[in-house]
GROMACS .gro file of C-alpha atoms in nm:
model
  382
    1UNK     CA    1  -5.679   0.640   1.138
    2UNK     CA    2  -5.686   0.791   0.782
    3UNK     CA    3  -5.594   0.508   0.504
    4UNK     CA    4  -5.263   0.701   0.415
    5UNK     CA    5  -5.156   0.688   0.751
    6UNK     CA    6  -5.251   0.323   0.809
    7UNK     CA    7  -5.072   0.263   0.538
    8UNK     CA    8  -4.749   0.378   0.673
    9UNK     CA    9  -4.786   0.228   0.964
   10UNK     CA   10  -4.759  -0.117   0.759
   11UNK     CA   11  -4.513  -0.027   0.556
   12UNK     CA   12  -4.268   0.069   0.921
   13UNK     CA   13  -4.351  -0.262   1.050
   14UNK     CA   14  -4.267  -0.498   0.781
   15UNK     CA   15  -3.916  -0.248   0.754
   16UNK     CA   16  -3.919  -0.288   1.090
   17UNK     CA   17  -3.940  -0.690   1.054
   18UNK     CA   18  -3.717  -0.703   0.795
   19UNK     CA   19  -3.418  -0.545   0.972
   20UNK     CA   20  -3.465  -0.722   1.306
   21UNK     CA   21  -3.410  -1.064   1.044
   22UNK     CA   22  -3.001  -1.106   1.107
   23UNK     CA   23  -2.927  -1.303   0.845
   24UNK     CA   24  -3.130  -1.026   0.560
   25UNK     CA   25  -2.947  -0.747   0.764
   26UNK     CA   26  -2.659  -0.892   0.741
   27UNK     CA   27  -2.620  -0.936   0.350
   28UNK     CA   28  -2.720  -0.573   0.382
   29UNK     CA   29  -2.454  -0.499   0.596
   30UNK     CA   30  -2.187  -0.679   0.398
   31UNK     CA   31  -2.261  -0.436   0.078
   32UNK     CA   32  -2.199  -0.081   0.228
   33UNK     CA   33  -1.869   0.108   0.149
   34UNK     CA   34  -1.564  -0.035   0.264
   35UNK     CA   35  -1.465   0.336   0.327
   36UNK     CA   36  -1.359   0.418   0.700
   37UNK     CA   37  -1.685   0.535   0.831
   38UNK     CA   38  -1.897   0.265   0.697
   39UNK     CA   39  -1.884   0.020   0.927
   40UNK     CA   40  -1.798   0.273   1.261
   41UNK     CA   41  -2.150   0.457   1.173
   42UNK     CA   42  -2.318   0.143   1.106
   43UNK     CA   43  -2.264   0.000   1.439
   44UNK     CA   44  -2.351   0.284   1.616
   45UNK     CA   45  -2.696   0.218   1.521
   46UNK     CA   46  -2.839   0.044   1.766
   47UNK     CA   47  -2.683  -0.299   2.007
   48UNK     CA   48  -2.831  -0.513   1.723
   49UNK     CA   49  -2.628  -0.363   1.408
   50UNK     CA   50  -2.338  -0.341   1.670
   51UNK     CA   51  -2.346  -0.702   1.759
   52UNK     CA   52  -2.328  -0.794   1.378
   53UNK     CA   53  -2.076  -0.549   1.264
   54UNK     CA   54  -1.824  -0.642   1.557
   55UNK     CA   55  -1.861  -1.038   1.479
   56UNK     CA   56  -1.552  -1.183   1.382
   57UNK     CA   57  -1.698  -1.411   1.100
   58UNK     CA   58  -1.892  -1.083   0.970
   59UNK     CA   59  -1.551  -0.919   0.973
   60UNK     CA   60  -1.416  -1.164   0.747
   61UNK     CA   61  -1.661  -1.181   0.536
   62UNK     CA   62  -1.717  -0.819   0.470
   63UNK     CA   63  -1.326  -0.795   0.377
   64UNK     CA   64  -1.364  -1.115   0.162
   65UNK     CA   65  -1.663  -0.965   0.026
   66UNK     CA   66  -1.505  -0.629  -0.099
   67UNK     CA   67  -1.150  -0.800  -0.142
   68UNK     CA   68  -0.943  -0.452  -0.208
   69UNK     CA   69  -0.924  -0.250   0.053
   70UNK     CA   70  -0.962   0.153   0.056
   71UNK     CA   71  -0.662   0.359  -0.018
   72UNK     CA   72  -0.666   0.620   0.323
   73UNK     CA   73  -0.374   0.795   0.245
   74UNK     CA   74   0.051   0.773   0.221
   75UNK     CA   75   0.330   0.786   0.484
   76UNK     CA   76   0.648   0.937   0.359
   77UNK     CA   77   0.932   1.187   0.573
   78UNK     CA   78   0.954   1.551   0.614
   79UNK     CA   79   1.358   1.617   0.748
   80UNK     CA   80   1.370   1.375   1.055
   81UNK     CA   81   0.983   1.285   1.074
   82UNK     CA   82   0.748   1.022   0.916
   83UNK     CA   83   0.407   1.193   0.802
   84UNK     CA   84   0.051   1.052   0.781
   85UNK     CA   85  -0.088   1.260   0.482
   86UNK     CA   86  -0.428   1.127   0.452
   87UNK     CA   87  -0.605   1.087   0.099
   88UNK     CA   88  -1.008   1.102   0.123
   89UNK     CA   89  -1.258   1.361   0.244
   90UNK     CA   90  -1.473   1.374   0.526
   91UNK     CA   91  -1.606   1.151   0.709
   92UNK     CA   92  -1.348   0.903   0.587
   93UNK     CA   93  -1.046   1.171   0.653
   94UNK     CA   94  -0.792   1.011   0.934
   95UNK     CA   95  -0.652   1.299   1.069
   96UNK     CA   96  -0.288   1.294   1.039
   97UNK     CA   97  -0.187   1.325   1.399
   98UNK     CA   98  -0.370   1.018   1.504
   99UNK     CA   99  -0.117   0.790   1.235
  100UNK     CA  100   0.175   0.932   1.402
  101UNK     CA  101   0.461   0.727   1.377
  102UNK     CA  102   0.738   0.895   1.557
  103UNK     CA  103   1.018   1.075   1.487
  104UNK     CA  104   1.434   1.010   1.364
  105UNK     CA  105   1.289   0.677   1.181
  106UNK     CA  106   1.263   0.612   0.752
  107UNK     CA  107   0.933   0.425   0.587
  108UNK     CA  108   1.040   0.157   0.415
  109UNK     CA  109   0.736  -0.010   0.318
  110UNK     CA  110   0.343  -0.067   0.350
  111UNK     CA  111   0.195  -0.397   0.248
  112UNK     CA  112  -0.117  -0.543   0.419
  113UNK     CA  113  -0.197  -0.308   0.683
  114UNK     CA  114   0.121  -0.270   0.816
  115UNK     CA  115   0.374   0.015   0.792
  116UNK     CA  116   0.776  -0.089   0.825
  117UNK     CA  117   1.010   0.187   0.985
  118UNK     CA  118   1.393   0.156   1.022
  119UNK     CA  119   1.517   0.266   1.333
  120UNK     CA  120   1.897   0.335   1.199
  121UNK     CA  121   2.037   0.482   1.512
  122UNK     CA  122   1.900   0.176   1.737
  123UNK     CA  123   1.960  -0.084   1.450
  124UNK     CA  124   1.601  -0.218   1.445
  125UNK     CA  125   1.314  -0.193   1.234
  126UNK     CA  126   0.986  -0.172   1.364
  127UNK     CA  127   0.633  -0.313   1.244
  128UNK     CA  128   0.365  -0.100   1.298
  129UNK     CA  129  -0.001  -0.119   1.249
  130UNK     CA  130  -0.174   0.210   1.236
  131UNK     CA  131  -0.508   0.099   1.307
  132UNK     CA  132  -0.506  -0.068   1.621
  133UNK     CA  133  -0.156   0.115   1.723
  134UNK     CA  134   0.072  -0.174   1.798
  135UNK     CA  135   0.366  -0.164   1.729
  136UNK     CA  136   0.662  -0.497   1.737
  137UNK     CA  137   1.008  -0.408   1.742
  138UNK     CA  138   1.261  -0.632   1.594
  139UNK     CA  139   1.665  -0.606   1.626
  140UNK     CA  140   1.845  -0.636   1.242
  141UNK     CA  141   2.101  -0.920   1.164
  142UNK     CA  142   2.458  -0.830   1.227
  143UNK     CA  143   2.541  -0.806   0.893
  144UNK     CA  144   2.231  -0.517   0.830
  145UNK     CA  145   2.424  -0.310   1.070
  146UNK     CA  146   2.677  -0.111   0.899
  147UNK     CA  147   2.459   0.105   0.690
  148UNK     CA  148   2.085   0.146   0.568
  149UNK     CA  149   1.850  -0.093   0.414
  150UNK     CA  150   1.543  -0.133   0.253
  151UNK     CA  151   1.275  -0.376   0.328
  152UNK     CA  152   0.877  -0.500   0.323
  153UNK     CA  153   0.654  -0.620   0.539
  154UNK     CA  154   0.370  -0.879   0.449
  155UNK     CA  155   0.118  -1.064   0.640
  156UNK     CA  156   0.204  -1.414   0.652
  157UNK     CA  157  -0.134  -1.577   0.693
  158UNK     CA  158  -0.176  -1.939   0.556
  159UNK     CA  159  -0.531  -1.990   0.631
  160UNK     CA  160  -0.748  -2.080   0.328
  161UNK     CA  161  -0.973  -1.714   0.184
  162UNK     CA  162  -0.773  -1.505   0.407
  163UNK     CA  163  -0.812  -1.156   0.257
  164UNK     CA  164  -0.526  -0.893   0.283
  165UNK     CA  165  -0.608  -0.551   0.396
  166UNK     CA  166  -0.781  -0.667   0.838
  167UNK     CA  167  -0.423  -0.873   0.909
  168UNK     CA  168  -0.415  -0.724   1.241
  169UNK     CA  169  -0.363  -1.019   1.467
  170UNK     CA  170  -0.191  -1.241   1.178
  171UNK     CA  171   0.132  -1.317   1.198
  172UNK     CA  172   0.337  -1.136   0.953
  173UNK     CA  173   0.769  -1.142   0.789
  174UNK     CA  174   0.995  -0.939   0.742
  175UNK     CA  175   1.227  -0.865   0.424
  176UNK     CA  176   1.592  -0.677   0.448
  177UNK     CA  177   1.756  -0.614   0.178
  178UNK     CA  178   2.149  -0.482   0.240
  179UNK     CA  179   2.167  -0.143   0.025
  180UNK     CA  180   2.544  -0.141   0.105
  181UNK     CA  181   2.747  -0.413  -0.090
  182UNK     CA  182   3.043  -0.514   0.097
  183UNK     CA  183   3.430  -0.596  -0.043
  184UNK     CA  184   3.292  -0.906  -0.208
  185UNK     CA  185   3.073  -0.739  -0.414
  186UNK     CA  186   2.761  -0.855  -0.321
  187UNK     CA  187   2.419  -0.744  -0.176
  188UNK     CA  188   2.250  -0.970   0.113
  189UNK     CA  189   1.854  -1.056   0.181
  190UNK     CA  190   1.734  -1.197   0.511
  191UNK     CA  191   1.406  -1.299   0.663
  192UNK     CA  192   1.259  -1.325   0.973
  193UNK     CA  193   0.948  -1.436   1.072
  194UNK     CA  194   0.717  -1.315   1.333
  195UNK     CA  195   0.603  -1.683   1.387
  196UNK     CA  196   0.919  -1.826   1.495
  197UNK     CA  197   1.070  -1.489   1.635
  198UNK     CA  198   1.388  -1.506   1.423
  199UNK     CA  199   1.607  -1.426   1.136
  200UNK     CA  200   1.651  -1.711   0.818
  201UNK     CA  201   1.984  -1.725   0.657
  202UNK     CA  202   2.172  -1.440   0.483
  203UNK     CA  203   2.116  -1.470   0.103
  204UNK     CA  204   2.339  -1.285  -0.128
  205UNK     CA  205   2.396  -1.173  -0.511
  206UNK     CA  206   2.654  -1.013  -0.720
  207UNK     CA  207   2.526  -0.641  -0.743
  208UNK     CA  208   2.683  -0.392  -0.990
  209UNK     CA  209   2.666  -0.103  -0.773
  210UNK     CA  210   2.889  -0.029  -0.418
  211UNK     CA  211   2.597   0.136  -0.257
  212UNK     CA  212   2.230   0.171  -0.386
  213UNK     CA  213   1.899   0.339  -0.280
  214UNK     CA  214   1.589   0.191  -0.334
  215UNK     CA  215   1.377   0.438  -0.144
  216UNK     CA  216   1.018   0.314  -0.257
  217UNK     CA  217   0.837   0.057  -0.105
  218UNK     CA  218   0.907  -0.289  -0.256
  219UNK     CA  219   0.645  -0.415  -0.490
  220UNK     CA  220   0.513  -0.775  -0.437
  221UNK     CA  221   0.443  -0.919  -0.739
  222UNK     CA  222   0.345  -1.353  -0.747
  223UNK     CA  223   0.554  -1.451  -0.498
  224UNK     CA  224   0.842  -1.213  -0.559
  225UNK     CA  225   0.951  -0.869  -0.445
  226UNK     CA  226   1.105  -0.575  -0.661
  227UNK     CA  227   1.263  -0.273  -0.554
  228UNK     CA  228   1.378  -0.032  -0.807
  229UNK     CA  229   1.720   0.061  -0.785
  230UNK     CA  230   1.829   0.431  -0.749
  231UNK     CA  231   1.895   0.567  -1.064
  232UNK     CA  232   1.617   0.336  -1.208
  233UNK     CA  233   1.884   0.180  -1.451
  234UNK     CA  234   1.769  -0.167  -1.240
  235UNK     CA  235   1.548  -0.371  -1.030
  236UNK     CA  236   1.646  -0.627  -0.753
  237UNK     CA  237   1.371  -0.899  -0.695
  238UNK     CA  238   1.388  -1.161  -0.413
  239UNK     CA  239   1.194  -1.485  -0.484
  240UNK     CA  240   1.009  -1.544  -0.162
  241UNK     CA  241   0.954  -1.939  -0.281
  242UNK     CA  242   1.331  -1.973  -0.373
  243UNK     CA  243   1.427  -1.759  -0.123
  244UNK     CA  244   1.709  -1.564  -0.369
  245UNK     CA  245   1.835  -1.260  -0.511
  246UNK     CA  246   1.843  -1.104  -0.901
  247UNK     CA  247   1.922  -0.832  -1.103
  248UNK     CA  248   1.686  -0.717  -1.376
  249UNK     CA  249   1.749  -0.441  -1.646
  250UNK     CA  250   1.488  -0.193  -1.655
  251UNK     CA  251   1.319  -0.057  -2.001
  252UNK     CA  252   1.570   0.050  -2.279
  253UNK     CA  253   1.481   0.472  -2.176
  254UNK     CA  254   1.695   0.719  -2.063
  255UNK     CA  255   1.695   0.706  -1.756
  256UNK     CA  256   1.819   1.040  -1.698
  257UNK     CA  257   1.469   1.240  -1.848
  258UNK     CA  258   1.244   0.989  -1.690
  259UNK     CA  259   1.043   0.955  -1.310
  260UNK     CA  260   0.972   0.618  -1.278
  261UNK     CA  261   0.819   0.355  -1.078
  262UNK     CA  262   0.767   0.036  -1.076
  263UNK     CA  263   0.404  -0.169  -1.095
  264UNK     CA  264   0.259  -0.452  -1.109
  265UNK     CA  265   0.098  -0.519  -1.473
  266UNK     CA  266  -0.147  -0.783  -1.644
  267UNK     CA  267  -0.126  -1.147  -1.554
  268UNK     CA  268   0.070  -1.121  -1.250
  269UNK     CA  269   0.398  -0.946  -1.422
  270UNK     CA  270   0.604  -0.668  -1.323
  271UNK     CA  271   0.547  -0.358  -1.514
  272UNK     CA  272   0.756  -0.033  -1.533
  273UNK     CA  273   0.583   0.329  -1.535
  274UNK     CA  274   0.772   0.619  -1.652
  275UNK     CA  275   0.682   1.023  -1.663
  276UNK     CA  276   0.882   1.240  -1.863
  277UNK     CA  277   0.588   1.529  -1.907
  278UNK     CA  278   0.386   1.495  -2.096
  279UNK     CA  279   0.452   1.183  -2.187
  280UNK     CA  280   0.368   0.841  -2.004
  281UNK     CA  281   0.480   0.524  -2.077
  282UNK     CA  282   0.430   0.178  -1.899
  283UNK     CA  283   0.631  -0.081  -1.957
  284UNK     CA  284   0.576  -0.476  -1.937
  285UNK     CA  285   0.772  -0.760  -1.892
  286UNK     CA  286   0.665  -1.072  -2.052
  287UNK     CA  287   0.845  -1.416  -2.145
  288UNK     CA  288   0.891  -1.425  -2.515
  289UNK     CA  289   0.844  -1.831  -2.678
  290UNK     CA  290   1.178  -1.906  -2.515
  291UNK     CA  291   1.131  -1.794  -2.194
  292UNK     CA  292   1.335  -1.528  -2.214
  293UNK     CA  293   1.208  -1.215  -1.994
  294UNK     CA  294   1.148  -0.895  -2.281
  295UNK     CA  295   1.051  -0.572  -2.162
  296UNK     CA  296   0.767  -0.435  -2.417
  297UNK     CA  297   0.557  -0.069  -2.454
  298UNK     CA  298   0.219  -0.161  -2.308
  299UNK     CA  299   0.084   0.197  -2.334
  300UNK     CA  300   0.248   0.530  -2.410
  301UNK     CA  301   0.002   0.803  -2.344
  302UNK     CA  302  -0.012   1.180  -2.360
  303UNK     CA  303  -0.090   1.248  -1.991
  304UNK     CA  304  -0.137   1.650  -1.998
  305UNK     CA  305  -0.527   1.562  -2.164
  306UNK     CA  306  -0.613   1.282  -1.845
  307UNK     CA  307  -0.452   1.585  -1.587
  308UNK     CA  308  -0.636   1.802  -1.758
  309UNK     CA  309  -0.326   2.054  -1.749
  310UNK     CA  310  -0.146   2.282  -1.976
  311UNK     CA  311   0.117   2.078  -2.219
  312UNK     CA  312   0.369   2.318  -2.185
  313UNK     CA  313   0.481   2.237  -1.807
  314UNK     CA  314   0.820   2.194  -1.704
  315UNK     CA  315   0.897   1.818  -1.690
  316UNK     CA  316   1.134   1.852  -1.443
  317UNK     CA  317   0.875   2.025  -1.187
  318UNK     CA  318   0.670   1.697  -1.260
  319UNK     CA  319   0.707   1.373  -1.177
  320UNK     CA  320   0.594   0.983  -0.993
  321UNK     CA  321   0.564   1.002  -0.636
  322UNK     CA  322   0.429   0.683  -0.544
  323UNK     CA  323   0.230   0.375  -0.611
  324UNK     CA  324  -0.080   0.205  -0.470
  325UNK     CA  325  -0.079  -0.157  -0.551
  326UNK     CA  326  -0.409  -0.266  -0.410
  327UNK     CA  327  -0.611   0.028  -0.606
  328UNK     CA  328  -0.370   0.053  -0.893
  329UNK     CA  329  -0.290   0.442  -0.885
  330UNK     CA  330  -0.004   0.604  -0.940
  331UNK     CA  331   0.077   0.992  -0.752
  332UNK     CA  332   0.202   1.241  -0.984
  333UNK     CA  333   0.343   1.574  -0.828
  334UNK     CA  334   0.318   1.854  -1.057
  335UNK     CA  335   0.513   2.148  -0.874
  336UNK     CA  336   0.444   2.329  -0.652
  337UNK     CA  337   0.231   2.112  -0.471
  338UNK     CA  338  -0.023   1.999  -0.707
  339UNK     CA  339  -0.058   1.573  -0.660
  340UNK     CA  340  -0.273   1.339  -0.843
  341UNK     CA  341  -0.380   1.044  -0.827
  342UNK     CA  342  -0.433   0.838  -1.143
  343UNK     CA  343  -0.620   0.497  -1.199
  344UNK     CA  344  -0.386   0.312  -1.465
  345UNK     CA  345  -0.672   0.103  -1.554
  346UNK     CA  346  -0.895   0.361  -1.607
  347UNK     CA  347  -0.654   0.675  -1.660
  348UNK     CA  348  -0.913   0.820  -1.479
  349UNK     CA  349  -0.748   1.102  -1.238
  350UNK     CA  350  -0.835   1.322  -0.890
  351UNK     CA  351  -0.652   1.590  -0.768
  352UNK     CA  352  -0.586   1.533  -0.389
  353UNK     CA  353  -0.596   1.791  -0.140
  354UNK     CA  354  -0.410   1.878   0.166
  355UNK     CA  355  -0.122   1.659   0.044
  356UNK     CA  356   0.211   1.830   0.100
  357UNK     CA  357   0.480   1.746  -0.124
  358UNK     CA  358   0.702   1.473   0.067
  359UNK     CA  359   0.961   1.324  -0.141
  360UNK     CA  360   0.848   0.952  -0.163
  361UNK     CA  361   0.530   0.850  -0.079
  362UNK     CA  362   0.370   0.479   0.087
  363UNK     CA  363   0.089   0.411  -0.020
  364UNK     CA  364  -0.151   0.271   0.284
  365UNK     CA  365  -0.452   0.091   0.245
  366UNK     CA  366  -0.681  -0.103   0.507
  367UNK     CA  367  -0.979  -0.212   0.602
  368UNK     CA  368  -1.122   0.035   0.943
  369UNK     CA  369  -1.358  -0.212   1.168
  370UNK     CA  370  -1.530  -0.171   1.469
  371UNK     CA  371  -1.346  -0.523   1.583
  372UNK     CA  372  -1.045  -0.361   1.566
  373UNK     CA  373  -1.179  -0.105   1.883
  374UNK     CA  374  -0.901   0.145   1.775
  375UNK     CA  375  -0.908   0.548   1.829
  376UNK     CA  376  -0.976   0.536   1.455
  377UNK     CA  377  -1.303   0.382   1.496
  378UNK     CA  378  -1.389   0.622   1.774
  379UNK     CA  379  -1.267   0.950   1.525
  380UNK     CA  380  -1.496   0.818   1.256
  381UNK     CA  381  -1.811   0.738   1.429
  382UNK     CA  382  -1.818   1.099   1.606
   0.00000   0.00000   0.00000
C-alpha cells in the first residue's frame, strides 16, 4: 500500500471513530439547520444517527439549542378555504396539500405550532397541529355563539426550559375574544384550557365599537395578547395574568392612508408597524417617568431602497400582509402578486415565490422532527 493511500485509510478510521462516539456526534447533531430537512435527512443515515435524532431528550435539546424555530410558510383563506402557502425552497418546501386544513372554516391564529380555525356554522373552534395532523375540537361558550370571534392558541407548558416551536403533546389554551358587543356595550374574553377540558369565566370591557374585526392573528406580547382592531384606530389586549380586557389607542396617523400591523418591539413592548408606500414607520409604546403608556417613532424608513423597487408605486396596490413573531418579519404585498418578506431587525428583505395573494396571512413556524413520525418527515427525507 502506497503512503498516500495508507494515509487515507487512517484518516477514515479515526472519522470513522469519531462518529461512532455518541456523545461527539451528538453535539454535532445538535448544530445542523433547524430547517425541515435537517433532522429527516440526518436520521436517515444510518440506525445509529436515527437512534439519536429520534431521542426525546435530543429533541429537546436541539429545540432549546436553536430556540426560534423556522418560519415554513402562512395559512390564510381563499373564498371558503384555508390555504397552506409555504415560504422556503426545496428541500425544506412543505407542499401545500399536505397542510390542508379543510374547507368552510376562518384562521384565527398560529402561536407555538398550532393553527386555530373557527368552525362558525358548527359553533366550535378547532386546534390543529399541522405536523403530526391532530386535530382537538372544542364547542364555544354560549355567549360566543351569536356571531364571529377572534382568538389564539398557545401552548400551555409549565415545565422549566420548555422551548416553544415542538409543543406537540403539551397541553395548550384557548383565547375567544367576542367581536360582536352586545346591548350593554361591552366585548367578552373567555378561556379554556385543554388541561381541565373547560371554559373559565366570561370577562368583559366597555368597547367603543358595536361590531369589530380583528382579522390578524393576536400578538402575544409578556403575558398579554393584542389584536388590532379593524380600522386600526385601536388595539384590545387581554392580560393573561389578570385575566382582563383593555382598550389602547393606536399611533396618532391617519389611519385611513396607512396598512398596519401590529409587533412586538424592544424590551418586551408592543410596537405598531405602518406602510403607506414608500414610507415605513414603526411605532413603540413605552411608559414615560409616570407610568403613563406613550406611543413614540422608533424608526421611519424609506422602504422603496430595502425592496429594491421603483418609488413611484401606487400605495394603495401596496401594503402589510402579515407578521412573523418568532423571526421578526413582516409580508408586504406589492400588487399584483409580488410579497416580501422583511427582517425588521435587519431591514434585510426576500422576495417569496409561489405565494398567492390571500388577504391576511398566519404566519407558521415549527420545529419538523423525526419524533414527531408525521407525513412531513416522510416528504422531506425522500
Amino acid at each position: 500500500m502506497s503512503e498516500p493511500e495508507r494515509a487515507h485509510v487512517i484518516r477514515g478510521r479515526r472519522c470513522s471513530s469519531v462518529l461512532d462516539d455518541d456523545d461527539l456526534l451528538w453535539e454535532i447533531l445538535l448544530r445542523l439547520s433547524p430547517q425541515p430537512s435537517s433532522l429527516p435527512r440526518a436520521s436517515a443515515v444510518c440506525k445509529q444517527w436515527r437512534r439519536l435524532t429520534t431521542d426525546p431528550v435530543f429533541l429537546r435539546r436541539f429545540c432549546e439549542h436553536h430556540r426560534e424555530p423556522p418560519l415554513l410558510g402562512v395559512f390564510g383563506c381563499d373564498k371558503e378555504n384555508i390555504v397552506f402557502a409555504p415560504s422556503l425552497g426545496p428541500p425544506d418546501r412543505i407542499p401545500s396539500v399536505h397542510f390542508d386544513l379543510g374547507p368552510r372554516r376562518s384562521v384565527l391564529g398560529c402561536h407555538h405550532g398550532r393553527v386555530l380555525i373557527g368552525d362558525y356554522i358548527r359553533k366550535q373552534v378547532i386546534v390543529c397541529d399541522p405536523i403530526t395532523g391532530e386535530q382537538c375540537r372544542v364547542a364555544v361558550p354560549l355567549e360566543f355563539r351569536r356571531d364571529h370571534f377572534c382568538g389564539a392558541v398557545l401552548c400551555a407548558a409549565s415545565d422549566q426550559g420548555h422551548v416553544h416551536g415542538a409543543c406537540h403533546s403539551s397541553p395548550f389554551k384557548v383565547i375567544l375574544v367576542s367581536t360582536w358587543c352586545y346591548d350593554d356595550g361591552r366585548t367578552r374574553a373567555c378561556v379554556y384550557s385543554s388541561e381541565t377540558g373547560a371554559w373559565g369565566n366570561i370577562i368583559s370591557t366597555a368597547f367603543p365599537r358595536f361590531i369589530w374585526d380583528a382579522g390578524w392573528s393576536g400578538l402575544l406580547v409578556g403575558n398579554a395578547l393584542y389584536w388590532l382592531c379593524g380600522n386600526a384606530d385601536c388595539i384590545l389586549e387581554f392580560d393573561l395574568k389578570k385575566l382582563s380586557l383593555a382598550i389602547i389607542t393606536a399611533p396618532p396617523i391617519p389611519m385611513e392612508s396607512w396598512s398596519c400591523h401590529i409587533i412586538q418591539a424592544e424590551d418586551d413592548a408592543i410596537g405598531f408597524a405602518a406602510l403607506s408606500y414608500p414610507r415605513f414607520q414603526m411605532w413603540q409604546r413605552n411608559s414615560n417617568g409616570h407610568d403613563v403608556p406613550t406611543w413614540v417613532l422608533w424608526k421611519n424608513i424609506e422602504i422603496h431602497n430595502i425592496l429594491e423597487l421603483p418609488h413611484h408605486i401606487d400605495r394603495r396596490s401596496t401594503g402589510i400582509y402579515g407578521y412573523s413573531q418568532d423571526t421578526d418579519e413582516i409580508f408586504i404585498l406589492v400588487e399584483p402578486n409580488n410579497v416580501y418578506l422583511v427582517q425588521l431587525r435587519s431591514m434585510q428583505s426576500k422576495r417569496l415565490h409561489g405565494i398567492d395573494c390571500i388577504m391576511k396571512y398566519h404566519a407558521f413556524t415549527s420545529f419538523c422532527t423525526p419524533g414527531n413520525f408525521s407525513s412531513i418527515v416522510l416528504i422531506l427525507s425522500e
